[in-house]
Amino acid sequence: MHLAALAAALIGGAAQAQLVYLGPVDLNGTGLGAVSTLLTIQSPVNGSFESGAVGLSIINEQLVTGDAKIGTSQTQLRSLGEVGIDSAADLRIVFNVVEPGNGANGLVLSELVLKIFSADGDTLFTSGAFASQSFADTLTGTGKSGFLFGLSEADAAAAQQAAFFGDFSDNRIGLFAAAEGATGGPETFFVAEAVGLPPVAAIPEPGTWALLGFGLIGLMLRRGRSRDE
């Protein structure tokens, strides 16, 4: 199975919810081997685009594709029990970037899709379409800091129902990621608990956005009339 096929498999699945960017985090001692790294990717020589995935093959074996680095400390499916995640609300993904220029070089994370498999290889949960995130400053790289992603409260509830029931400790986490403007690397993604990290901000529902939009339009019209009087 090549990367495009695996990416499609990662995006498809049962319950869906989008990973959201929560903000930068200052974490020390998070280098390879020190944390539960899911995925490590690095752009090819003379390239600036990188993508890779870790998932399951049709025979329920780990499958690493694309620009992902091979090695248990670099790319590895992780069980929920192994990483100590007891609920979807506690699940965080930390993105660490290693780019030249002492962090001055920017990077765009164009794809980030998380998947949870059962011990038997069934797809229990897949995060939805990812909103591309641009990082003008890539901070200090692997082992020292990163960018934090998680599920909103509503999405975490959906993931909880889909993948955190019964004896879920053997359920495994996979990941697909793609980045543009990457000229260094490697970039890593690891699992972290919510304890001690920034909380997930409340994400307004579509109806709330609509009400906000109508309110802004009304305010603009009112201001326009005031100027005319």
mmCIF file with all atom_site columns, C-alpha atoms in Angstrom:
data_model
loop_
_atom_site.group_PDB
_atom_site.id
_atom_site.type_symbol
_atom_site.label_atom_id
_atom_site.label_alt_id
_atom_site.label_comp_id
_atom_site.label_asym_id
_atom_site.label_entity_id
_atom_site.label_seq_id
_atom_site.pdbx_PDB_ins_code
_atom_site.Cartn_x
_atom_site.Cartn_y
_atom_site.Cartn_z
_atom_site.occupancy
_atom_site.B_iso_or_equiv
_atom_site.pdbx_formal_charge
_atom_site.auth_seq_id
_atom_site.auth_comp_id
_atom_site.auth_asym_id
_atom_site.auth_atom_id
_atom_site.pdbx_PDB_model_num
ATOM 1   C CA . MET A 1 1   ? 0.000   0.000  0.000  1.00 0.00 ? 1   MET A CA 1
ATOM 2   C CA . HIS A 1 2   ? 1.519   3.369  -1.004 1.00 0.00 ? 2   HIS A CA 1
ATOM 3   C CA . LEU A 1 3   ? 1.183   6.676  0.871  1.00 0.00 ? 3   LEU A CA 1
ATOM 4   C CA . ALA A 1 4   ? -1.865  7.967  -1.014 1.00 0.00 ? 4   ALA A CA 1
ATOM 5   C CA . ALA A 1 5   ? -3.767  4.776  -0.280 1.00 0.00 ? 5   ALA A CA 1
ATOM 6   C CA . LEU A 1 6   ? -2.798  4.820  3.375  1.00 0.00 ? 6   LEU A CA 1
ATOM 7   C CA . ALA A 1 7   ? -3.704  8.492  3.692  1.00 0.00 ? 7   ALA A CA 1
ATOM 8   C CA . ALA A 1 8   ? -7.126  7.736  2.226  1.00 0.00 ? 8   ALA A CA 1
ATOM 9   C CA . ALA A 1 9   ? -7.506  4.902  4.714  1.00 0.00 ? 9   ALA A CA 1
ATOM 10  C CA . LEU A 1 10  ? -6.529  7.190  7.567  1.00 0.00 ? 10  LEU A CA 1
ATOM 11  C CA . ILE A 1 11  ? -9.000  9.874  6.516  1.00 0.00 ? 11  ILE A CA 1
ATOM 12  C CA . GLY A 1 12  ? -11.807 7.374  6.069  1.00 0.00 ? 12  GLY A CA 1
ATOM 13  C CA . GLY A 1 13  ? -13.290 5.415  8.930  1.00 0.00 ? 13  GLY A CA 1
ATOM 14  C CA . ALA A 1 14  ? -15.917 5.418  11.634 1.00 0.00 ? 14  ALA A CA 1
ATOM 15  C CA . ALA A 1 15  ? -16.515 8.399  13.931 1.00 0.00 ? 15  ALA A CA 1
ATOM 16  C CA . GLN A 1 16  ? -14.772 11.573 12.753 1.00 0.00 ? 16  GLN A CA 1
ATOM 17  C CA . ALA A 1 17  ? -13.597 14.746 14.464 1.00 0.00 ? 17  ALA A CA 1
ATOM 18  C CA . GLN A 1 18  ? -10.988 17.319 13.586 1.00 0.00 ? 18  GLN A CA 1
ATOM 19  C CA . LEU A 1 19  ? -7.722  17.890 15.402 1.00 0.00 ? 19  LEU A CA 1
ATOM 20  C CA . VAL A 1 20  ? -7.446  21.565 16.374 1.00 0.00 ? 20  VAL A CA 1
ATOM 21  C CA . TYR A 1 21  ? -4.383  23.692 17.097 1.00 0.00 ? 21  TYR A CA 1
ATOM 22  C CA . LEU A 1 22  ? -4.200  24.719 20.750 1.00 0.00 ? 22  LEU A CA 1
ATOM 23  C CA . GLY A 1 23  ? -1.006  26.778 20.762 1.00 0.00 ? 23  GLY A CA 1
ATOM 24  C CA . PRO A 1 24  ? 2.744   26.468 21.370 1.00 0.00 ? 24  PRO A CA 1
ATOM 25  C CA . VAL A 1 25  ? 4.087   24.522 24.338 1.00 0.00 ? 25  VAL A CA 1
ATOM 26  C CA . ASP A 1 26  ? 7.446   24.725 26.041 1.00 0.00 ? 26  ASP A CA 1
ATOM 27  C CA . LEU A 1 27  ? 8.414   21.137 26.787 1.00 0.00 ? 27  LEU A CA 1
ATOM 28  C CA . ASN A 1 28  ? 11.928  19.984 27.649 1.00 0.00 ? 28  ASN A CA 1
ATOM 29  C CA . GLY A 1 29  ? 13.359  16.484 27.505 1.00 0.00 ? 29  GLY A CA 1
ATOM 30  C CA . THR A 1 30  ? 11.069  15.343 24.687 1.00 0.00 ? 30  THR A CA 1
ATOM 31  C CA . GLY A 1 31  ? 13.666  14.023 22.248 1.00 0.00 ? 31  GLY A CA 1
ATOM 32  C CA . LEU A 1 32  ? 13.450  10.710 20.411 1.00 0.00 ? 32  LEU A CA 1
ATOM 33  C CA . GLY A 1 33  ? 13.329  7.811  22.846 1.00 0.00 ? 33  GLY A CA 1
ATOM 34  C CA . ALA A 1 34  ? 12.203  10.014 25.735 1.00 0.00 ? 34  ALA A CA 1
ATOM 35  C CA . VAL A 1 35  ? 8.549   10.316 24.674 1.00 0.00 ? 35  VAL A CA 1
ATOM 36  C CA . SER A 1 36  ? 5.926   8.214  22.879 1.00 0.00 ? 36  SER A CA 1
ATOM 37  C CA . THR A 1 37  ? 6.751   9.316  19.355 1.00 0.00 ? 37  THR A CA 1
ATOM 38  C CA . LEU A 1 38  ? 4.159   8.279  16.783 1.00 0.00 ? 38  LEU A CA 1
ATOM 39  C CA . LEU A 1 39  ? 5.632   9.652  13.590 1.00 0.00 ? 39  LEU A CA 1
ATOM 40  C CA . THR A 1 40  ? 8.864   11.217 12.336 1.00 0.00 ? 40  THR A CA 1
ATOM 41  C CA . ILE A 1 41  ? 9.038   12.697 8.829  1.00 0.00 ? 41  ILE A CA 1
ATOM 42  C CA . GLN A 1 42  ? 11.790  14.412 6.860  1.00 0.00 ? 42  GLN A CA 1
ATOM 43  C CA . SER A 1 43  ? 11.740  16.032 3.441  1.00 0.00 ? 43  SER A CA 1
ATOM 44  C CA . PRO A 1 44  ? 13.836  14.399 0.685  1.00 0.00 ? 44  PRO A CA 1
ATOM 45  C CA . VAL A 1 45  ? 17.122  15.988 -0.368 1.00 0.00 ? 45  VAL A CA 1
ATOM 46  C CA . ASN A 1 46  ? 16.487  19.225 -2.308 1.00 0.00 ? 46  ASN A CA 1
ATOM 47  C CA . GLY A 1 47  ? 12.776  18.966 -1.456 1.00 0.00 ? 47  GLY A CA 1
ATOM 48  C CA . SER A 1 48  ? 10.516  21.133 0.698  1.00 0.00 ? 48  SER A CA 1
ATOM 49  C CA . PHE A 1 49  ? 7.463   18.856 1.009  1.00 0.00 ? 49  PHE A CA 1
ATOM 50  C CA . GLU A 1 50  ? 7.289   15.953 3.406  1.00 0.00 ? 50  GLU A CA 1
ATOM 51  C CA . SER A 1 51  ? 4.562   13.490 4.262  1.00 0.00 ? 51  SER A CA 1
ATOM 52  C CA . GLY A 1 52  ? 4.347   10.159 5.955  1.00 0.00 ? 52  GLY A CA 1
ATOM 53  C CA . ALA A 1 53  ? 2.101   7.835  7.887  1.00 0.00 ? 53  ALA A CA 1
ATOM 54  C CA . VAL A 1 54  ? 2.062   5.005  10.381 1.00 0.00 ? 54  VAL A CA 1
ATOM 55  C CA . GLY A 1 55  ? -0.977  2.765  10.281 1.00 0.00 ? 55  GLY A CA 1
ATOM 56  C CA . LEU A 1 56  ? -2.062  -0.829 9.807  1.00 0.00 ? 56  LEU A CA 1
ATOM 57  C CA . SER A 1 57  ? -1.888  -3.087 6.767  1.00 0.00 ? 57  SER A CA 1
ATOM 58  C CA . ILE A 1 58  ? -4.765  -5.326 5.696  1.00 0.00 ? 58  ILE A CA 1
ATOM 59  C CA . ILE A 1 59  ? -3.182  -8.157 7.702  1.00 0.00 ? 59  ILE A CA 1
ATOM 60  C CA . ASN A 1 60  ? -3.122  -6.061 10.891 1.00 0.00 ? 60  ASN A CA 1
ATOM 61  C CA . GLU A 1 61  ? 0.604   -5.326 10.837 1.00 0.00 ? 61  GLU A CA 1
ATOM 62  C CA . GLN A 1 62  ? 2.237   -1.917 11.293 1.00 0.00 ? 62  GLN A CA 1
ATOM 63  C CA . LEU A 1 63  ? 2.769   -0.084 8.013  1.00 0.00 ? 63  LEU A CA 1
ATOM 64  C CA . VAL A 1 64  ? 5.113   2.908  7.656  1.00 0.00 ? 64  VAL A CA 1
ATOM 65  C CA . THR A 1 65  ? 5.032   4.873  4.396  1.00 0.00 ? 65  THR A CA 1
ATOM 66  C CA . GLY A 1 66  ? 6.154   8.046  2.633  1.00 0.00 ? 66  GLY A CA 1
ATOM 67  C CA . ASP A 1 67  ? 8.903   10.190 4.132  1.00 0.00 ? 67  ASP A CA 1
ATOM 68  C CA . ALA A 1 68  ? 8.477   8.609  7.572  1.00 0.00 ? 68  ALA A CA 1
ATOM 69  C CA . LYS A 1 69  ? 11.654  7.558  9.332  1.00 0.00 ? 69  LYS A CA 1
ATOM 70  C CA . ILE A 1 70  ? 11.824  3.903  10.286 1.00 0.00 ? 70  ILE A CA 1
ATOM 71  C CA . GLY A 1 71  ? 12.743  2.940  13.840 1.00 0.00 ? 71  GLY A CA 1
ATOM 72  C CA . THR A 1 72  ? 10.794  2.339  17.045 1.00 0.00 ? 72  THR A CA 1
ATOM 73  C CA . SER A 1 73  ? 12.046  5.608  18.566 1.00 0.00 ? 73  SER A CA 1
ATOM 74  C CA . GLN A 1 74  ? 11.047  7.524  15.396 1.00 0.00 ? 74  GLN A CA 1
ATOM 75  C CA . THR A 1 75  ? 7.828   5.996  14.055 1.00 0.00 ? 75  THR A CA 1
ATOM 76  C CA . GLN A 1 76  ? 5.680   3.531  15.958 1.00 0.00 ? 76  GLN A CA 1
ATOM 77  C CA . LEU A 1 77  ? 2.026   2.712  16.581 1.00 0.00 ? 77  LEU A CA 1
ATOM 78  C CA . ARG A 1 78  ? 1.280   3.326  20.251 1.00 0.00 ? 78  ARG A CA 1
ATOM 79  C CA . SER A 1 79  ? -1.370  1.617  22.362 1.00 0.00 ? 79  SER A CA 1
ATOM 80  C CA . LEU A 1 80  ? -3.562  3.725  24.638 1.00 0.00 ? 80  LEU A CA 1
ATOM 81  C CA . GLY A 1 81  ? -2.342  1.711  27.593 1.00 0.00 ? 81  GLY A CA 1
ATOM 82  C CA . GLU A 1 82  ? 1.294   2.284  26.659 1.00 0.00 ? 82  GLU A CA 1
ATOM 83  C CA . VAL A 1 83  ? 0.913   6.066  26.518 1.00 0.00 ? 83  VAL A CA 1
ATOM 84  C CA . GLY A 1 84  ? -1.333  6.200  29.589 1.00 0.00 ? 84  GLY A CA 1
ATOM 85  C CA . ILE A 1 85  ? -4.287  7.903  27.909 1.00 0.00 ? 85  ILE A CA 1
ATOM 86  C CA . ASP A 1 86  ? -7.518  7.086  29.754 1.00 0.00 ? 86  ASP A CA 1
ATOM 87  C CA . SER A 1 87  ? -9.894  9.367  27.845 1.00 0.00 ? 87  SER A CA 1
ATOM 88  C CA . ALA A 1 88  ? -10.126 11.151 24.506 1.00 0.00 ? 88  ALA A CA 1
ATOM 89  C CA . ALA A 1 89  ? -10.260 14.494 26.329 1.00 0.00 ? 89  ALA A CA 1
ATOM 90  C CA . ASP A 1 90  ? -6.731  13.835 27.644 1.00 0.00 ? 90  ASP A CA 1
ATOM 91  C CA . LEU A 1 91  ? -5.268  12.958 24.239 1.00 0.00 ? 91  LEU A CA 1
ATOM 92  C CA . ARG A 1 92  ? -2.818  15.492 22.830 1.00 0.00 ? 92  ARG A CA 1
ATOM 93  C CA . ILE A 1 93  ? -0.471  15.421 19.839 1.00 0.00 ? 93  ILE A CA 1
ATOM 94  C CA . VAL A 1 94  ? 2.693   17.519 20.095 1.00 0.00 ? 94  VAL A CA 1
ATOM 95  C CA . PHE A 1 95  ? 4.342   18.611 16.841 1.00 0.00 ? 95  PHE A CA 1
ATOM 96  C CA . ASN A 1 96  ? 8.070   19.311 17.135 1.00 0.00 ? 96  ASN A CA 1
ATOM 97  C CA . VAL A 1 97  ? 9.845   21.020 14.241 1.00 0.00 ? 97  VAL A CA 1
ATOM 98  C CA . VAL A 1 98  ? 13.539  20.973 13.385 1.00 0.00 ? 98  VAL A CA 1
ATOM 99  C CA . GLU A 1 99  ? 14.274  23.561 10.691 1.00 0.00 ? 99  GLU A CA 1
ATOM 100 C CA . PRO A 1 100 ? 17.453  25.594 9.986  1.00 0.00 ? 100 PRO A CA 1
ATOM 101 C CA . GLY A 1 101 ? 17.886  29.247 10.908 1.00 0.00 ? 101 GLY A CA 1
ATOM 102 C CA . ASN A 1 102 ? 17.438  28.941 14.692 1.00 0.00 ? 102 ASN A CA 1
ATOM 103 C CA . GLY A 1 103 ? 13.667  28.665 14.323 1.00 0.00 ? 103 GLY A CA 1
ATOM 104 C CA . ALA A 1 104 ? 13.330  31.627 11.948 1.00 0.00 ? 104 ALA A CA 1
ATOM 105 C CA . ASN A 1 105 ? 12.222  29.482 9.011  1.00 0.00 ? 105 ASN A CA 1
ATOM 106 C CA . GLY A 1 106 ? 8.480   28.969 8.698  1.00 0.00 ? 106 GLY A CA 1
ATOM 107 C CA . LEU A 1 107 ? 6.584   25.814 7.881  1.00 0.00 ? 107 LEU A CA 1
ATOM 108 C CA . VAL A 1 108 ? 3.002   24.899 6.943  1.00 0.00 ? 108 VAL A CA 1
ATOM 109 C CA . LEU A 1 109 ? 1.424   21.791 8.424  1.00 0.00 ? 109 LEU A CA 1
ATOM 110 C CA . SER A 1 110 ? -1.047  20.913 5.689  1.00 0.00 ? 110 SER A CA 1
ATOM 111 C CA . GLU A 1 111 ? -2.340  17.549 6.971  1.00 0.00 ? 111 GLU A CA 1
ATOM 112 C CA . LEU A 1 112 ? -2.676  15.929 10.377 1.00 0.00 ? 112 LEU A CA 1
ATOM 113 C CA . VAL A 1 113 ? -4.988  12.942 10.714 1.00 0.00 ? 113 VAL A CA 1
ATOM 114 C CA . LEU A 1 114 ? -5.179  10.708 13.767 1.00 0.00 ? 114 LEU A CA 1
ATOM 115 C CA . LYS A 1 115 ? -6.607  7.220  13.770 1.00 0.00 ? 115 LYS A CA 1
ATOM 116 C CA . ILE A 1 116 ? -7.381  4.732  16.529 1.00 0.00 ? 116 ILE A CA 1
ATOM 117 C CA . PHE A 1 117 ? -7.454  1.001  15.741 1.00 0.00 ? 117 PHE A CA 1
ATOM 118 C CA . SER A 1 118 ? -8.777  -1.859 17.815 1.00 0.00 ? 118 SER A CA 1
ATOM 119 C CA . ALA A 1 119 ? -6.451  -4.708 18.809 1.00 0.00 ? 119 ALA A CA 1
ATOM 120 C CA . ASP A 1 120 ? -8.006  -6.680 15.941 1.00 0.00 ? 120 ASP A CA 1
ATOM 121 C CA . GLY A 1 121 ? -7.183  -3.953 13.419 1.00 0.00 ? 121 GLY A CA 1
ATOM 122 C CA . ASP A 1 122 ? -10.639 -2.444 13.030 1.00 0.00 ? 122 ASP A CA 1
ATOM 123 C CA . THR A 1 123 ? -10.926 1.312  12.570 1.00 0.00 ? 123 THR A CA 1
ATOM 124 C CA . LEU A 1 124 ? -12.630 2.798  15.622 1.00 0.00 ? 124 LEU A CA 1
ATOM 125 C CA . PHE A 1 125 ? -11.964 6.497  15.167 1.00 0.00 ? 125 PHE A CA 1
ATOM 126 C CA . THR A 1 126 ? -10.564 8.849  12.529 1.00 0.00 ? 126 THR A CA 1
ATOM 127 C CA . SER A 1 127 ? -10.069 12.577 12.908 1.00 0.00 ? 127 SER A CA 1
ATOM 128 C CA . GLY A 1 128 ? -11.710 14.657 10.183 1.00 0.00 ? 128 GLY A CA 1
ATOM 129 C CA . ALA A 1 129 ? -10.410 17.047 7.515  1.00 0.00 ? 129 ALA A CA 1
ATOM 130 C CA . PHE A 1 130 ? -7.554  19.107 8.919  1.00 0.00 ? 130 PHE A CA 1
ATOM 131 C CA . ALA A 1 131 ? -7.393  22.903 8.639  1.00 0.00 ? 131 ALA A CA 1
ATOM 132 C CA . SER A 1 132 ? -3.921  23.817 7.342  1.00 0.00 ? 132 SER A CA 1
ATOM 133 C CA . GLN A 1 133 ? -1.822  25.541 10.005 1.00 0.00 ? 133 GLN A CA 1
ATOM 134 C CA . SER A 1 134 ? 1.017   27.972 9.239  1.00 0.00 ? 134 SER A CA 1
ATOM 135 C CA . PHE A 1 135 ? 3.912   28.437 11.664 1.00 0.00 ? 135 PHE A CA 1
ATOM 136 C CA . ALA A 1 136 ? 5.995   31.532 10.962 1.00 0.00 ? 136 ALA A CA 1
ATOM 137 C CA . ASP A 1 137 ? 8.393   30.617 13.775 1.00 0.00 ? 137 ASP A CA 1
ATOM 138 C CA . THR A 1 138 ? 9.209   26.955 14.302 1.00 0.00 ? 138 THR A CA 1
ATOM 139 C CA . LEU A 1 139 ? 10.614  27.472 17.801 1.00 0.00 ? 139 LEU A CA 1
ATOM 140 C CA . THR A 1 140 ? 13.553  25.410 19.008 1.00 0.00 ? 140 THR A CA 1
ATOM 141 C CA . GLY A 1 141 ? 12.818  21.962 17.642 1.00 0.00 ? 141 GLY A CA 1
ATOM 142 C CA . THR A 1 142 ? 12.809  18.388 18.865 1.00 0.00 ? 142 THR A CA 1
ATOM 143 C CA . GLY A 1 143 ? 13.266  17.841 22.566 1.00 0.00 ? 143 GLY A CA 1
ATOM 144 C CA . LYS A 1 144 ? 12.694  21.431 23.695 1.00 0.00 ? 144 LYS A CA 1
ATOM 145 C CA . SER A 1 145 ? 9.328   22.745 22.509 1.00 0.00 ? 145 SER A CA 1
ATOM 146 C CA . GLY A 1 146 ? 6.450   22.138 20.153 1.00 0.00 ? 146 GLY A CA 1
ATOM 147 C CA . PHE A 1 147 ? 2.970   22.897 18.909 1.00 0.00 ? 147 PHE A CA 1
ATOM 148 C CA . LEU A 1 148 ? -0.017  21.335 20.626 1.00 0.00 ? 148 LEU A CA 1
ATOM 149 C CA . PHE A 1 149 ? -3.066  19.717 19.004 1.00 0.00 ? 149 PHE A CA 1
ATOM 150 C CA . GLY A 1 150 ? -6.139  18.110 20.540 1.00 0.00 ? 150 GLY A CA 1
ATOM 151 C CA . LEU A 1 151 ? -9.842  17.485 20.094 1.00 0.00 ? 151 LEU A CA 1
ATOM 152 C CA . SER A 1 152 ? -12.529 19.986 21.005 1.00 0.00 ? 152 SER A CA 1
ATOM 153 C CA . GLU A 1 153 ? -14.881 19.022 23.831 1.00 0.00 ? 153 GLU A CA 1
ATOM 154 C CA . ALA A 1 154 ? -17.598 17.835 21.455 1.00 0.00 ? 154 ALA A CA 1
ATOM 155 C CA . ASP A 1 155 ? -15.160 15.922 19.254 1.00 0.00 ? 155 ASP A CA 1
ATOM 156 C CA . ALA A 1 156 ? -13.492 14.303 22.258 1.00 0.00 ? 156 ALA A CA 1
ATOM 157 C CA . ALA A 1 157 ? -16.911 13.027 23.325 1.00 0.00 ? 157 ALA A CA 1
ATOM 158 C CA . ALA A 1 158 ? -17.352 11.374 19.915 1.00 0.00 ? 158 ALA A CA 1
ATOM 159 C CA . ALA A 1 159 ? -13.893 9.790  20.111 1.00 0.00 ? 159 ALA A CA 1
ATOM 160 C CA . GLN A 1 160 ? -14.615 8.621  23.659 1.00 0.00 ? 160 GLN A CA 1
ATOM 161 C CA . GLN A 1 161 ? -17.705 6.782  22.548 1.00 0.00 ? 161 GLN A CA 1
ATOM 162 C CA . ALA A 1 162 ? -15.974 5.266  19.520 1.00 0.00 ? 162 ALA A CA 1
ATOM 163 C CA . ALA A 1 163 ? -12.629 4.126  20.919 1.00 0.00 ? 163 ALA A CA 1
ATOM 164 C CA . PHE A 1 164 ? -12.581 4.323  24.733 1.00 0.00 ? 164 PHE A CA 1
ATOM 165 C CA . PHE A 1 165 ? -14.976 1.615  25.841 1.00 0.00 ? 165 PHE A CA 1
ATOM 166 C CA . GLY A 1 166 ? -14.519 -1.815 27.404 1.00 0.00 ? 166 GLY A CA 1
ATOM 167 C CA . ASP A 1 167 ? -10.881 -2.933 27.602 1.00 0.00 ? 167 ASP A CA 1
ATOM 168 C CA . PHE A 1 168 ? -9.483  -0.211 25.338 1.00 0.00 ? 168 PHE A CA 1
ATOM 169 C CA . SER A 1 169 ? -5.865  -0.285 26.573 1.00 0.00 ? 169 SER A CA 1
ATOM 170 C CA . ASP A 1 170 ? -4.740  -2.324 23.538 1.00 0.00 ? 170 ASP A CA 1
ATOM 171 C CA . ASN A 1 171 ? -6.339  0.053  21.021 1.00 0.00 ? 171 ASN A CA 1
ATOM 172 C CA . ARG A 1 172 ? -3.581  1.630  18.927 1.00 0.00 ? 172 ARG A CA 1
ATOM 173 C CA . ILE A 1 173 ? -2.978  5.170  17.669 1.00 0.00 ? 173 ILE A CA 1
ATOM 174 C CA . GLY A 1 174 ? -1.798  5.886  14.114 1.00 0.00 ? 174 GLY A CA 1
ATOM 175 C CA . LEU A 1 175 ? -1.019  9.181  12.370 1.00 0.00 ? 175 LEU A CA 1
ATOM 176 C CA . PHE A 1 176 ? -0.712  10.768 8.924  1.00 0.00 ? 176 PHE A CA 1
ATOM 177 C CA . ALA A 1 177 ? 0.991   14.139 8.458  1.00 0.00 ? 177 ALA A CA 1
ATOM 178 C CA . ALA A 1 178 ? 2.202   16.384 5.646  1.00 0.00 ? 178 ALA A CA 1
ATOM 179 C CA . ALA A 1 179 ? 4.158   19.644 5.745  1.00 0.00 ? 179 ALA A CA 1
ATOM 180 C CA . GLU A 1 180 ? 5.192   22.259 3.199  1.00 0.00 ? 180 GLU A CA 1
ATOM 181 C CA . GLY A 1 181 ? 8.223   24.548 3.281  1.00 0.00 ? 181 GLY A CA 1
ATOM 182 C CA . ALA A 1 182 ? 10.275  21.976 5.161  1.00 0.00 ? 182 ALA A CA 1
ATOM 183 C CA . THR A 1 183 ? 13.972  22.277 4.330  1.00 0.00 ? 183 THR A CA 1
ATOM 184 C CA . GLY A 1 184 ? 15.493  20.573 7.356  1.00 0.00 ? 184 GLY A CA 1
ATOM 185 C CA . GLY A 1 185 ? 13.959  18.094 9.718  1.00 0.00 ? 185 GLY A CA 1
ATOM 186 C CA . PRO A 1 186 ? 13.254  15.620 10.985 1.00 0.00 ? 186 PRO A CA 1
ATOM 187 C CA . GLU A 1 187 ? 9.834   16.687 12.304 1.00 0.00 ? 187 GLU A CA 1
ATOM 188 C CA . THR A 1 188 ? 8.293   14.546 15.023 1.00 0.00 ? 188 THR A CA 1
ATOM 189 C CA . PHE A 1 189 ? 4.821   13.978 16.471 1.00 0.00 ? 189 PHE A CA 1
ATOM 190 C CA . PHE A 1 190 ? 4.338   12.435 19.897 1.00 0.00 ? 190 PHE A CA 1
ATOM 191 C CA . VAL A 1 191 ? 1.474   11.677 22.276 1.00 0.00 ? 191 VAL A CA 1
ATOM 192 C CA . ALA A 1 192 ? 1.073   13.661 25.496 1.00 0.00 ? 192 ALA A CA 1
ATOM 193 C CA . GLU A 1 193 ? -1.482  13.885 28.302 1.00 0.00 ? 193 GLU A CA 1
ATOM 194 C CA . ALA A 1 194 ? -3.575  17.002 28.825 1.00 0.00 ? 194 ALA A CA 1
ATOM 195 C CA . VAL A 1 195 ? -2.438  17.338 32.456 1.00 0.00 ? 195 VAL A CA 1
ATOM 196 C CA . GLY A 1 196 ? -0.177  20.375 32.739 1.00 0.00 ? 196 GLY A CA 1
ATOM 197 C CA . LEU A 1 197 ? -0.789  21.419 29.132 1.00 0.00 ? 197 LEU A CA 1
ATOM 198 C CA . PRO A 1 198 ? -2.995  24.228 27.725 1.00 0.00 ? 198 PRO A CA 1
ATOM 199 C CA . PRO A 1 199 ? -6.721  23.285 27.716 1.00 0.00 ? 199 PRO A CA 1
ATOM 200 C CA . VAL A 1 200 ? -8.733  22.853 24.540 1.00 0.00 ? 200 VAL A CA 1
ATOM 201 C CA . ALA A 1 201 ? -10.542 26.087 23.699 1.00 0.00 ? 201 ALA A CA 1
ATOM 202 C CA . ALA A 1 202 ? -14.294 25.863 23.140 1.00 0.00 ? 202 ALA A CA 1
ATOM 203 C CA . ILE A 1 203 ? -15.066 25.666 19.420 1.00 0.00 ? 203 ILE A CA 1
ATOM 204 C CA . PRO A 1 204 ? -18.275 27.545 18.442 1.00 0.00 ? 204 PRO A CA 1
ATOM 205 C CA . GLU A 1 205 ? -20.942 25.444 16.746 1.00 0.00 ? 205 GLU A CA 1
ATOM 206 C CA . PRO A 1 206 ? -21.948 26.352 13.139 1.00 0.00 ? 206 PRO A CA 1
ATOM 207 C CA . GLY A 1 207 ? -25.138 27.976 14.437 1.00 0.00 ? 207 GLY A CA 1
ATOM 208 C CA . THR A 1 208 ? -23.089 30.145 16.779 1.00 0.00 ? 208 THR A CA 1
ATOM 209 C CA . TRP A 1 209 ? -20.887 31.273 13.881 1.00 0.00 ? 209 TRP A CA 1
ATOM 210 C CA . ALA A 1 210 ? -24.012 32.168 11.906 1.00 0.00 ? 210 ALA A CA 1
ATOM 211 C CA . LEU A 1 211 ? -25.390 34.253 14.780 1.00 0.00 ? 211 LEU A CA 1
ATOM 212 C CA . LEU A 1 212 ? -22.033 36.018 15.131 1.00 0.00 ? 212 LEU A CA 1
ATOM 213 C CA . GLY A 1 213 ? -22.037 36.740 11.394 1.00 0.00 ? 213 GLY A CA 1
ATOM 214 C CA . PHE A 1 214 ? -25.529 38.194 11.459 1.00 0.00 ? 214 PHE A CA 1
ATOM 215 C CA . GLY A 1 215 ? -24.594 40.275 14.489 1.00 0.00 ? 215 GLY A CA 1
ATOM 216 C CA . LEU A 1 216 ? -21.560 41.733 12.727 1.00 0.00 ? 216 LEU A CA 1
ATOM 217 C CA . ILE A 1 217 ? -23.605 42.526 9.618  1.00 0.00 ? 217 ILE A CA 1
ATOM 218 C CA . GLY A 1 218 ? -26.223 44.269 11.765 1.00 0.00 ? 218 GLY A CA 1
ATOM 219 C CA . LEU A 1 219 ? -23.539 46.280 13.541 1.00 0.00 ? 219 LEU A CA 1
ATOM 220 C CA . MET A 1 220 ? -22.010 47.369 10.232 1.00 0.00 ? 220 MET A CA 1
ATOM 221 C CA . LEU A 1 221 ? -25.412 48.447 8.859  1.00 0.00 ? 221 LEU A CA 1
ATOM 222 C CA . ARG A 1 222 ? -26.152 50.390 12.032 1.00 0.00 ? 222 ARG A CA 1
ATOM 223 C CA . ARG A 1 223 ? -22.826 52.210 11.813 1.00 0.00 ? 223 ARG A CA 1
ATOM 224 C CA . GLY A 1 224 ? -23.471 52.994 8.160  1.00 0.00 ? 224 GLY A CA 1
ATOM 225 C CA . ARG A 1 225 ? -26.834 54.555 8.974  1.00 0.00 ? 225 ARG A CA 1
ATOM 226 C CA . SER A 1 226 ? -25.295 56.617 11.792 1.00 0.00 ? 226 SER A CA 1
ATOM 227 C CA . ARG A 1 227 ? -22.795 58.120 9.362  1.00 0.00 ? 227 ARG A CA 1
ATOM 228 C CA . ASP A 1 228 ? -25.573 59.031 6.923  1.00 0.00 ? 228 ASP A CA 1
ATOM 229 C CA . GLU A 1 229 ? -27.643 60.854 9.550  1.00 0.00 ? 229 GLU A CA 1
#
